Coordinates of C-alpha atoms and ligand atoms in Angstrom, one line a residue:
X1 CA 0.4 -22.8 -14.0
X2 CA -2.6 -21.5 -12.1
X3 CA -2.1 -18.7 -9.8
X4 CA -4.5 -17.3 -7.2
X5 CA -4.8 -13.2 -6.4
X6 CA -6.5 -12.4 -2.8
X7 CA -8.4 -9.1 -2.6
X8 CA -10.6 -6.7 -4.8
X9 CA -8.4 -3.6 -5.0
X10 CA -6.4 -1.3 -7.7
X11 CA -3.4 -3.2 -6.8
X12 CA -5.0 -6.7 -6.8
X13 CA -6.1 -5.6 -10.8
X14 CA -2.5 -4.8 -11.0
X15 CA -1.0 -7.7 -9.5
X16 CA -3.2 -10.2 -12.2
X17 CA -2.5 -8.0 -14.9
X18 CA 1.3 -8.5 -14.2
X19 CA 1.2 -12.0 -13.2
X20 CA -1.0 -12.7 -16.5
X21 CA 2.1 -11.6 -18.5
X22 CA 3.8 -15.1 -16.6
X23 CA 5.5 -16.9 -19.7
X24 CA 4.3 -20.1 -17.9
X25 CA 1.1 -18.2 -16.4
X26 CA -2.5 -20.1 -17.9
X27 CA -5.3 -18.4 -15.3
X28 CA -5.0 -16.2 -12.6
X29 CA -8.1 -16.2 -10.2
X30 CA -8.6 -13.7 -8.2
X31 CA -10.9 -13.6 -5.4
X32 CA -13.2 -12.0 -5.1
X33 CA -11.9 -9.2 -7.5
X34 CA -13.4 -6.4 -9.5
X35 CA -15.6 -5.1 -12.2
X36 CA -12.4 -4.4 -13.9
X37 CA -10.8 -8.2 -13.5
X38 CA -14.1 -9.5 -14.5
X39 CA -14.0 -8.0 -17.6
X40 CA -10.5 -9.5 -18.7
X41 CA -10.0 -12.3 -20.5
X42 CA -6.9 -13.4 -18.7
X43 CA -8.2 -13.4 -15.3
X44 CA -11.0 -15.2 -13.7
X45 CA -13.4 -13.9 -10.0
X46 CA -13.9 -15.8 -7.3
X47 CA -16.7 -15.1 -5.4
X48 CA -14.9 -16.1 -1.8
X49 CA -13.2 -14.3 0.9
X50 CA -12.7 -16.9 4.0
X51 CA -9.4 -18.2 4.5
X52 CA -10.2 -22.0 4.7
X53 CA -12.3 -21.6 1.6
X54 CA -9.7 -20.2 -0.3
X55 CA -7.0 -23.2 0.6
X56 CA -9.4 -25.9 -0.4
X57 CA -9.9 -23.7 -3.6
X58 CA -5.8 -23.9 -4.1
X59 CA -5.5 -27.4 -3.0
X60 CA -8.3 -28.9 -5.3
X61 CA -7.3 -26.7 -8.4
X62 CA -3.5 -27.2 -7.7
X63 CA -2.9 -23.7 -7.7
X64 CA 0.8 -23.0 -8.4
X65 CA 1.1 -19.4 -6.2
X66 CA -0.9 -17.6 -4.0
X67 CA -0.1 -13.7 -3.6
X68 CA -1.9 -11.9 -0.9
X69 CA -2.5 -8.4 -1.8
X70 CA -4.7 -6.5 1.2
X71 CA -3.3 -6.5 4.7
X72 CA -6.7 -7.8 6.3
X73 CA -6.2 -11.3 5.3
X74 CA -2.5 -10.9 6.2
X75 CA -3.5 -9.9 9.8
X76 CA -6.3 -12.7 10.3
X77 CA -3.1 -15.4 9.5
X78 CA -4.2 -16.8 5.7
X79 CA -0.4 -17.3 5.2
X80 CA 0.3 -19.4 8.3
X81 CA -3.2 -21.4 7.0
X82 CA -1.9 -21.9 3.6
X83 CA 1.6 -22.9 4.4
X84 CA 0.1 -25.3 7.5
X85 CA -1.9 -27.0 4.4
X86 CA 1.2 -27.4 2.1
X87 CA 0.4 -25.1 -0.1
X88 CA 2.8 -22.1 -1.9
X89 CA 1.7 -18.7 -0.6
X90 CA 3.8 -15.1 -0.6
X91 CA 3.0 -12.9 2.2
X92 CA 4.0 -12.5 5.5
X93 CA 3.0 -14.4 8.6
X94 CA 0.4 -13.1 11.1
X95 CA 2.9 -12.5 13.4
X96 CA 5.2 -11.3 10.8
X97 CA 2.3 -9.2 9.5
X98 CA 1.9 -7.0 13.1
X99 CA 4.2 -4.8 11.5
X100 CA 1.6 -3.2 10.2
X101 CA -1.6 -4.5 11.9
X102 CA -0.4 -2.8 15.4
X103 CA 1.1 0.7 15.5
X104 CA 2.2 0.5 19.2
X105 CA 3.6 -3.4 17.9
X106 CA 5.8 -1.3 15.2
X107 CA 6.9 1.3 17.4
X108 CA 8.3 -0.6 20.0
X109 CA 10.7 -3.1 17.6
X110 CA 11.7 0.0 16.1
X111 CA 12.9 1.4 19.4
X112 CA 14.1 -1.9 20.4
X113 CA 16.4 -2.3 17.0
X114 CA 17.6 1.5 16.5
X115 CA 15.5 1.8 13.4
X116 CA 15.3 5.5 13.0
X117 CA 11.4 6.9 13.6
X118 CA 9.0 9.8 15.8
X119 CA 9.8 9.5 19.4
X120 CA 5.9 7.8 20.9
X121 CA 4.3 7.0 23.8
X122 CA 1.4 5.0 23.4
X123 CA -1.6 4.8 25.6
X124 CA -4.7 2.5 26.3
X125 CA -8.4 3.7 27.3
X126 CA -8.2 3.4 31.1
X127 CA -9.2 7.0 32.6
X128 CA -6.1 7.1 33.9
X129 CA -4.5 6.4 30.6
X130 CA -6.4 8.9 28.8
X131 CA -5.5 11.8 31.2
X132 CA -1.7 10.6 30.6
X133 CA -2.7 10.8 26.8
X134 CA -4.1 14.6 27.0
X135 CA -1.0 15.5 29.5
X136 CA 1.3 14.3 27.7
X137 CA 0.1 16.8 24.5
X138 CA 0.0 19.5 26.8
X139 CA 3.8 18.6 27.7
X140 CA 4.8 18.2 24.0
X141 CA 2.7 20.6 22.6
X142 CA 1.9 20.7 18.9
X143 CA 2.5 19.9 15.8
X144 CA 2.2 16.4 17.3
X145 CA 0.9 13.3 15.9
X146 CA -2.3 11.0 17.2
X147 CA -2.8 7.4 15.9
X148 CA -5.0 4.6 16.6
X149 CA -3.5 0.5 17.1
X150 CA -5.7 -0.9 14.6
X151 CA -6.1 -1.1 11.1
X152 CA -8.2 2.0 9.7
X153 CA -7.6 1.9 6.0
X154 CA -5.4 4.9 6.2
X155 CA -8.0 6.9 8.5
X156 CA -6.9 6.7 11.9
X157 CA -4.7 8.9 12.2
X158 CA -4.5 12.7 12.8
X159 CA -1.7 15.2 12.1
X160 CA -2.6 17.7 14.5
X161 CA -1.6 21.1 13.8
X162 CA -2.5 22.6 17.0
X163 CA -3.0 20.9 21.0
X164 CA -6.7 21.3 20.7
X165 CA -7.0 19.0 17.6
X166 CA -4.6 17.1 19.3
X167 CA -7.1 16.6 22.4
X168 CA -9.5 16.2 20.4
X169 CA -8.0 13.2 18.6
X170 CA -7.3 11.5 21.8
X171 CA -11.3 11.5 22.9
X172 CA -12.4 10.2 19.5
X173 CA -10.0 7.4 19.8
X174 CA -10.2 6.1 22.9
X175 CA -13.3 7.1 23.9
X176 CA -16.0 7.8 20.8
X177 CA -13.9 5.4 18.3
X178 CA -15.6 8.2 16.1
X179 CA -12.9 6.9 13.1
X180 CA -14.3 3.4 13.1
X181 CA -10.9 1.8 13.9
X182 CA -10.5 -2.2 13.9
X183 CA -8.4 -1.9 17.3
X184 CA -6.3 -5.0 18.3
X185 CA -7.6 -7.3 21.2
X186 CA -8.2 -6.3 24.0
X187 CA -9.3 -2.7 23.3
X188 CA -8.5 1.0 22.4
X189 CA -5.0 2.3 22.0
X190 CA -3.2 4.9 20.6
X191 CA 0.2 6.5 19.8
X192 CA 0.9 9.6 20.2
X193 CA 4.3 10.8 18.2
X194 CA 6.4 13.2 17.3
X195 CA 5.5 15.4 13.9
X196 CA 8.4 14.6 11.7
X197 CA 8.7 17.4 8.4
X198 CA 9.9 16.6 5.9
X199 CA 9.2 14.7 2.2
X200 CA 7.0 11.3 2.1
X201 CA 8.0 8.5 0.1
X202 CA 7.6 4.4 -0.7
X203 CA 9.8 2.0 -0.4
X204 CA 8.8 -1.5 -1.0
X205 CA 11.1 -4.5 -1.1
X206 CA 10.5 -7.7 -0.8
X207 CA 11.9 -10.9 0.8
X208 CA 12.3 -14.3 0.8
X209 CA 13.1 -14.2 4.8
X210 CA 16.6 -14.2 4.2
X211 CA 17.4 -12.1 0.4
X212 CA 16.1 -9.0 -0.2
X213 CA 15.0 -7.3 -3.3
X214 CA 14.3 -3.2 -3.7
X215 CA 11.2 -2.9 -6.0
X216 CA 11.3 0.9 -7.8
X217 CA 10.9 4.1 -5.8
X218 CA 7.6 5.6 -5.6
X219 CA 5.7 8.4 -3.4
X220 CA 1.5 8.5 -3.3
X221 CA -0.5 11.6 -2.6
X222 CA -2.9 10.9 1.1
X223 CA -4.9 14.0 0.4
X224 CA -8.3 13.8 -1.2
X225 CA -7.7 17.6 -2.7
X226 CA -5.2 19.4 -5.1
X227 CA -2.3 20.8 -3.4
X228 CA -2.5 18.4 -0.5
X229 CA -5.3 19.4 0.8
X230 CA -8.6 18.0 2.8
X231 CA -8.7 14.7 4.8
X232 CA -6.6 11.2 4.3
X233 CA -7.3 8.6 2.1
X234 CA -5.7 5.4 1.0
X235 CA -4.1 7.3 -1.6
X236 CA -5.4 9.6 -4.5
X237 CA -2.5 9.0 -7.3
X238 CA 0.7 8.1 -7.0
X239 CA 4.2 8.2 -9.2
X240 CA 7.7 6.1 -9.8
X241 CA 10.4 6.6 -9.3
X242 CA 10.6 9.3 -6.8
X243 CA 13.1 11.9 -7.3
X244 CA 13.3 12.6 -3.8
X245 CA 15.2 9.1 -3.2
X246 CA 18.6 10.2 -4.4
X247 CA 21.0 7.3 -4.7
X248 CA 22.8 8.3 -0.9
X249 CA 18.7 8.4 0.6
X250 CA 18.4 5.0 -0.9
X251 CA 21.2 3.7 0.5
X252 CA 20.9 5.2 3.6
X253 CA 17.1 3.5 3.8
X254 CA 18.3 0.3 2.8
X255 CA 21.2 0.6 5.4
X256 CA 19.4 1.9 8.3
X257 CA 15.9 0.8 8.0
X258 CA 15.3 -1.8 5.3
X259 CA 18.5 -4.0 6.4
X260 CA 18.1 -4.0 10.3
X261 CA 14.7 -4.8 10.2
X262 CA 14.9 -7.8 8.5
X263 CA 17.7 -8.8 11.0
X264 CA 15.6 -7.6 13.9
X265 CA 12.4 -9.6 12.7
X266 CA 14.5 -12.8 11.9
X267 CA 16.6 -12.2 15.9
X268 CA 12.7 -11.8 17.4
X269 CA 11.7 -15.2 15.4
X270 CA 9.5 -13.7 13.2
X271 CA 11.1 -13.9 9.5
X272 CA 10.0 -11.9 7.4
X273 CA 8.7 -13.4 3.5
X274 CA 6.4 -10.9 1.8
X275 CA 6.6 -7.7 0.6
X276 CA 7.5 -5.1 3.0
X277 CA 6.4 -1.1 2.9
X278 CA 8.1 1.2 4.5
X279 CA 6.5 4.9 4.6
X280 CA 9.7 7.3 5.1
X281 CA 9.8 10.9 6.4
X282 CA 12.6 12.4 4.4
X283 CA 14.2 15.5 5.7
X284 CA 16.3 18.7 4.4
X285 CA 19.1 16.6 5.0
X286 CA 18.1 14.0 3.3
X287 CA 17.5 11.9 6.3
X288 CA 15.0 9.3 6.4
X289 CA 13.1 7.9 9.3
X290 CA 10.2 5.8 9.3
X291 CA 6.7 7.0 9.4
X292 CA 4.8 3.2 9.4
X293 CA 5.5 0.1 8.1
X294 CA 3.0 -1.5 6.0
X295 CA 3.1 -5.8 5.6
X296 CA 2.2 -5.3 1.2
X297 CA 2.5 -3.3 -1.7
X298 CA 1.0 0.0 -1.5
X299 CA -2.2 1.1 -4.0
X300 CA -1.9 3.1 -5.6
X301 CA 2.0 2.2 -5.4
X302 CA 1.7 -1.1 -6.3
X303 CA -0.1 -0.1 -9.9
X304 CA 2.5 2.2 -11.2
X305 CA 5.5 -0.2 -9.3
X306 CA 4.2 -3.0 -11.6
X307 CA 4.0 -0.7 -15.0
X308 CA 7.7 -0.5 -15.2
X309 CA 8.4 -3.6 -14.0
X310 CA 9.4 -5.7 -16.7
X311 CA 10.6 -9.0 -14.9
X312 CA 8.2 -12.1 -15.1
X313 CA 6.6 -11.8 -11.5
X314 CA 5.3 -14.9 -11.1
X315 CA 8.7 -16.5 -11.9
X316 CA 10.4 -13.6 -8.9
X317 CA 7.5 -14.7 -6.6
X318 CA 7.8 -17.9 -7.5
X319 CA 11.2 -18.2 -6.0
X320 CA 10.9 -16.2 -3.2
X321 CA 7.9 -18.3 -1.7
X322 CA 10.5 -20.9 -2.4
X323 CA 13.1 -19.2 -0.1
X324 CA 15.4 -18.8 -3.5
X325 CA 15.2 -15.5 -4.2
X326 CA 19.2 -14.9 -3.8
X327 CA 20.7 -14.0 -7.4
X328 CA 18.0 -12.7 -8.8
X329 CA 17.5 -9.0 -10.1
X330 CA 14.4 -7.2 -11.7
X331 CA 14.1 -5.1 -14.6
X332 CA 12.7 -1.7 -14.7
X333 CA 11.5 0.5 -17.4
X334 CA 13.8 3.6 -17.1
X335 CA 10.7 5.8 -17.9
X336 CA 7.7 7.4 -15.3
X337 CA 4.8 5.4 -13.9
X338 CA 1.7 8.2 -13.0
X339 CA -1.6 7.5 -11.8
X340 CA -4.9 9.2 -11.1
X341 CA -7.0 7.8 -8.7
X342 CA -10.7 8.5 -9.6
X343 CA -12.7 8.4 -6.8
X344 CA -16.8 8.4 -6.0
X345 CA -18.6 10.9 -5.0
X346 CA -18.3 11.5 -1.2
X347 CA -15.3 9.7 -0.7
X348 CA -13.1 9.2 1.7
X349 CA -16.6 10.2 4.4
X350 CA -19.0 8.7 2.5
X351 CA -18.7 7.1 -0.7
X352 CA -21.7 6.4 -2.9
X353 CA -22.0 3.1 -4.6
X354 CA -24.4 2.5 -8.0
X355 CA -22.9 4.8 -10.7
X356 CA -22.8 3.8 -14.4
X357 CA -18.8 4.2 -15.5
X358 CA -18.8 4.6 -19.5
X359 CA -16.4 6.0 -21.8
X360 CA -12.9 3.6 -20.7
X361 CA -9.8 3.7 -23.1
X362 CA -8.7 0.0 -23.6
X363 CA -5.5 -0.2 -22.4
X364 CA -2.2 -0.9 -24.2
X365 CA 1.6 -0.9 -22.6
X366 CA 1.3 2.9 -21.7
X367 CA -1.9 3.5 -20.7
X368 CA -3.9 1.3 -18.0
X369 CA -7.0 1.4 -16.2
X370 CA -6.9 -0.6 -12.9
X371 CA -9.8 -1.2 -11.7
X372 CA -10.5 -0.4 -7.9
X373 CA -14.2 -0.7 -6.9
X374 CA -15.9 -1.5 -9.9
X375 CA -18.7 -4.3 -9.9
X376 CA -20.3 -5.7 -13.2
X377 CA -24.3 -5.0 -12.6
X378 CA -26.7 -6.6 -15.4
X379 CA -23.8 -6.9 -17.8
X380 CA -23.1 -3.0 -17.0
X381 CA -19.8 -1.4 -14.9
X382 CA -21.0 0.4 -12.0
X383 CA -19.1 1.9 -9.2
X384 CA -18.6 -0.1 -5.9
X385 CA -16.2 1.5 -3.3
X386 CA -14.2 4.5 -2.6
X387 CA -11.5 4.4 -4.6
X388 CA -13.1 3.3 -8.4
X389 CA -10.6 3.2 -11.0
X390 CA -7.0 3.8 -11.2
X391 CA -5.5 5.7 -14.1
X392 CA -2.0 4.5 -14.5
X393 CA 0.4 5.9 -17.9
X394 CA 3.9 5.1 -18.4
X395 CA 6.2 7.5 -20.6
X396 CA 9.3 10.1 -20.6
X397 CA 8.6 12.6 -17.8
X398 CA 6.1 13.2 -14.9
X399 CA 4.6 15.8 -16.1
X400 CA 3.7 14.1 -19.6
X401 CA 2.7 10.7 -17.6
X402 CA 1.1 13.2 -15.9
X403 CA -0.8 14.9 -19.0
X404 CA -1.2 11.3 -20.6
X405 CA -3.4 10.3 -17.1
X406 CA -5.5 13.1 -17.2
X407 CA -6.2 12.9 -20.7
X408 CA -7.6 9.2 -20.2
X409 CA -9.3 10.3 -16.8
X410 CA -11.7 12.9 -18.4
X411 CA -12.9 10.8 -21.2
X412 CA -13.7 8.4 -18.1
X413 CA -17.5 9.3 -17.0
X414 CA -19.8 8.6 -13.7
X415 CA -21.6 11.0 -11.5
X416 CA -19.6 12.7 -8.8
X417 CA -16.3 11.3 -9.8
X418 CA -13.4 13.1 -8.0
X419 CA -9.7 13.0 -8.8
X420 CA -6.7 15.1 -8.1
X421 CA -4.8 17.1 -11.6
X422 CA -1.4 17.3 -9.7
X423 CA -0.3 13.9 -8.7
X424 CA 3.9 14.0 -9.3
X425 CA 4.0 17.8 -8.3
X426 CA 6.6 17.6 -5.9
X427 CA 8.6 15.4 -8.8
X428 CA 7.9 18.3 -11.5
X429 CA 8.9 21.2 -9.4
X430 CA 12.6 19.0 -8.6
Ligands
AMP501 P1 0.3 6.5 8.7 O1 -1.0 5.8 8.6 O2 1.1 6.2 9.9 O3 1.1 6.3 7.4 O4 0.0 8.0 8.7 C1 -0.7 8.6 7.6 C2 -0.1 9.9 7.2 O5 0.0 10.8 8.3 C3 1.3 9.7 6.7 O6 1.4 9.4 5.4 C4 1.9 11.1 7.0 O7 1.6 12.0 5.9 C5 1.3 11.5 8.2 N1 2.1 11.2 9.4 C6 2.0 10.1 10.1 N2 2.9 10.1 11.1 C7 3.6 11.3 11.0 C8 4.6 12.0 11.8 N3 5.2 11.4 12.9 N4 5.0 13.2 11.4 C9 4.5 13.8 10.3 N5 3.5 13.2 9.6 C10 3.1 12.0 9.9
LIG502 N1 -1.0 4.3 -0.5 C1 -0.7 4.0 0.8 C2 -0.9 2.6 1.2 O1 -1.1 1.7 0.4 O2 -0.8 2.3 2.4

């Protein structure tokens, strides 16, 4: 069977890698991938990134499965293309896929279905609109939250610790779009939320658009710096499971979030088939509400999700593209999944492309380097992106998956390279 990977990322490598393992699996493509998939055997780049391009691709090499990874192609409606053209993809829908795509979108069905998240208001760029925005922080005060519709790669968003930042936030939004946000026809908008404390974590499922299956617990670090510090990024490291989801949070998530979403999607006509991300807010009471949802897997999530898994994937995905994912259950490795994000110099502002990566372990089943933006120059690997490689070990505890990373990540050298030394720490400190 020939299957076909969308996207370039750490979890794209990820998603091959895994899929590769398919006892009936003979190529995986992925497009356009990575220095990293490049380099393995197993998988195969394709250099193409439209839609339509893509489906003639599947259709002309009878490609078995196609798994979306990046929620950019998800938005722009390559699942409603594919499956318009016969052809077997896993993903959500584009309408399916607003979930993530549009904040204000997700706020509202999560009012309208009792799912538990921040109180919002959300506000467009009129001038009238904009003074609402800036009285309404004046009314709540701070710590409040301020996020743009749009996607923004995990940027457009700002915690706001005091009213002025809060202000602040508003202007660059609506007005200077100083974050560079993709905002969602027919301009500007933002949310403006309630600041929820608490513990973050990931919980990814995924559906068929009528069964449901709970992948492993995990929780990424947003931070660029050590100790949480610095601005967001798509995510510097990440570990699984996540202490912090006790059995009773699990099944209170699954219960009061995971479950009546589904219904609600499937009551609003949209059902939902892809994997699903939701971002909790877990309290002191071990309450969870819902900080976003996100219409994928998560990276870094995704990379050390997939190192315990030991299930066939393409055979799970398989079936739930076919709607037949009832009766079936996945196997986990009872051990800890840690990785360390390396990242190029000047990321998240600025990153800096061009830099000669040398000195990578080759990987066996407890160590793993996903490749994020990596390119192959004149037969050499050279950084291409933000986020460059992905560090990912598998064994007993955090802190010695944690150890075992770390290890691996400073035998890894190119100029500039950043990376955080205490991804799990909340997990260590439990
Ligand atoms: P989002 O893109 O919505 O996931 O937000 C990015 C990050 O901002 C989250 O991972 C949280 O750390 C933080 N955040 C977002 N919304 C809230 C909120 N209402 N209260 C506290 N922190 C939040
Ligand atoms: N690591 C966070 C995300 O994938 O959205």
């Amino acid at each position: 069977m020939k299957v076909l990977v969308i996207g370039s990322g750490g979890r794209e490598h990820a998603l091959a890698w895994k899929l590769a393992q398919g006892a009936r699996v003979q190529t995986v493509y992925v497009a356009p991938g990575n220095g990293g998939t490049a380099q393995d055997p197993a998988l195969r780049n394709l250099p193409l990134a439209d839609p339509h391009a893509l489906a003639d691709f599947a259709a002309a090499e009878k490609v078995a499965l196609t798994v979306v990874g990046p929620e950019a192609p998800l938005a722009a409606g390559v699942v409603d293309l594919f499956r318009a053209r016969g052809l077997r993809i896993f993903g959500p829908t584009q309408a399916a896929a607003r979930l993530e795509s549009s904040k204000a979108y997700a706020k509202e069905f999560m009012q309208r279905h009792g799912i538990p998240t921040a109180l919002y208001a959300s506000f467009g760029a009129t001038a009238a609109e904009v003074a609402a925005a800036h009285a309404h922080v004046s009314r709540h005060g701070a710590p409040i939250v301020v996020k743009a519709d749009g996607l923004a790669a995990g940027k457009g968003v700002v915690v706001a610790m005091d009213e002025a930042a809060a202000h602040a936030a508003i202007d660059d939004m609506l007005g200077a779009n100083a974050l560079g946000v993709r905002h969602n026809a027919p301009g500007a908008r933002i949310v403006i939320e309630e600041y929820m404390p608490g513990e973050e974590a990931s919980f990814i499922v995924l559906s068929d658009g009528k069964a449901v299956l709970t992948l492993a617990t995990s929780q990424d670090h947003k931070r660029i710096g050590d100790g949480d510090t610095g601005p967001n990024t798509g995510g510097m490291g990440a570990y699984s499971p996540a202490p912090v989801v006790t059995p009773n949070v699990h099944a209170k998530v699954m219960h009061e979030i995971i479950l009546p979403t589904l219904a609600g999607l499937a009551k609003d006509g949209v059902p939902y088939t892809g994997f699903l991300y939701a971002g909790l807010m877990i309290d002191a009471q071990g309450q969870p509400r819902t900080v976003e949802f996100n219409c994928r897997l998560g990276d870094p999530e995704a990379e050390v999700i997939l190192m315990r898994l030991k299930s066939d994937l393409f055979e799970v995905l398989l079936q739930a593209a076919e709607g037949q994912l009832a009766g079936i259950e996945l196997q986990w490795d009872r051990r800890t999944a840690l990785a360390v994000v390396m990242a190029a110099h000047g990321y998240p502002a600025a990153p800096r492309a061009g830099d000669v990566i040398t000195g990578l372990p080759a990987g066996n089943a407890e160590l793993q380097v996903f490749h994020a933006g990596t390119a192959l120059d004149q037969g050499r690997l050279v950084s291409s992106g933000g986020r460059v490689l992905c560090v990912t070990a598998l064994t007993d505890s955090v802190r010695l998956a944690q150890q075992r990373a770390l290890e691996a990540v400073r035998q890894i050298r190119f100029d500039g390279a950043q990376w955080r030394s205490d991804i799990g720490h909340r997990a260590i400190k439990h």
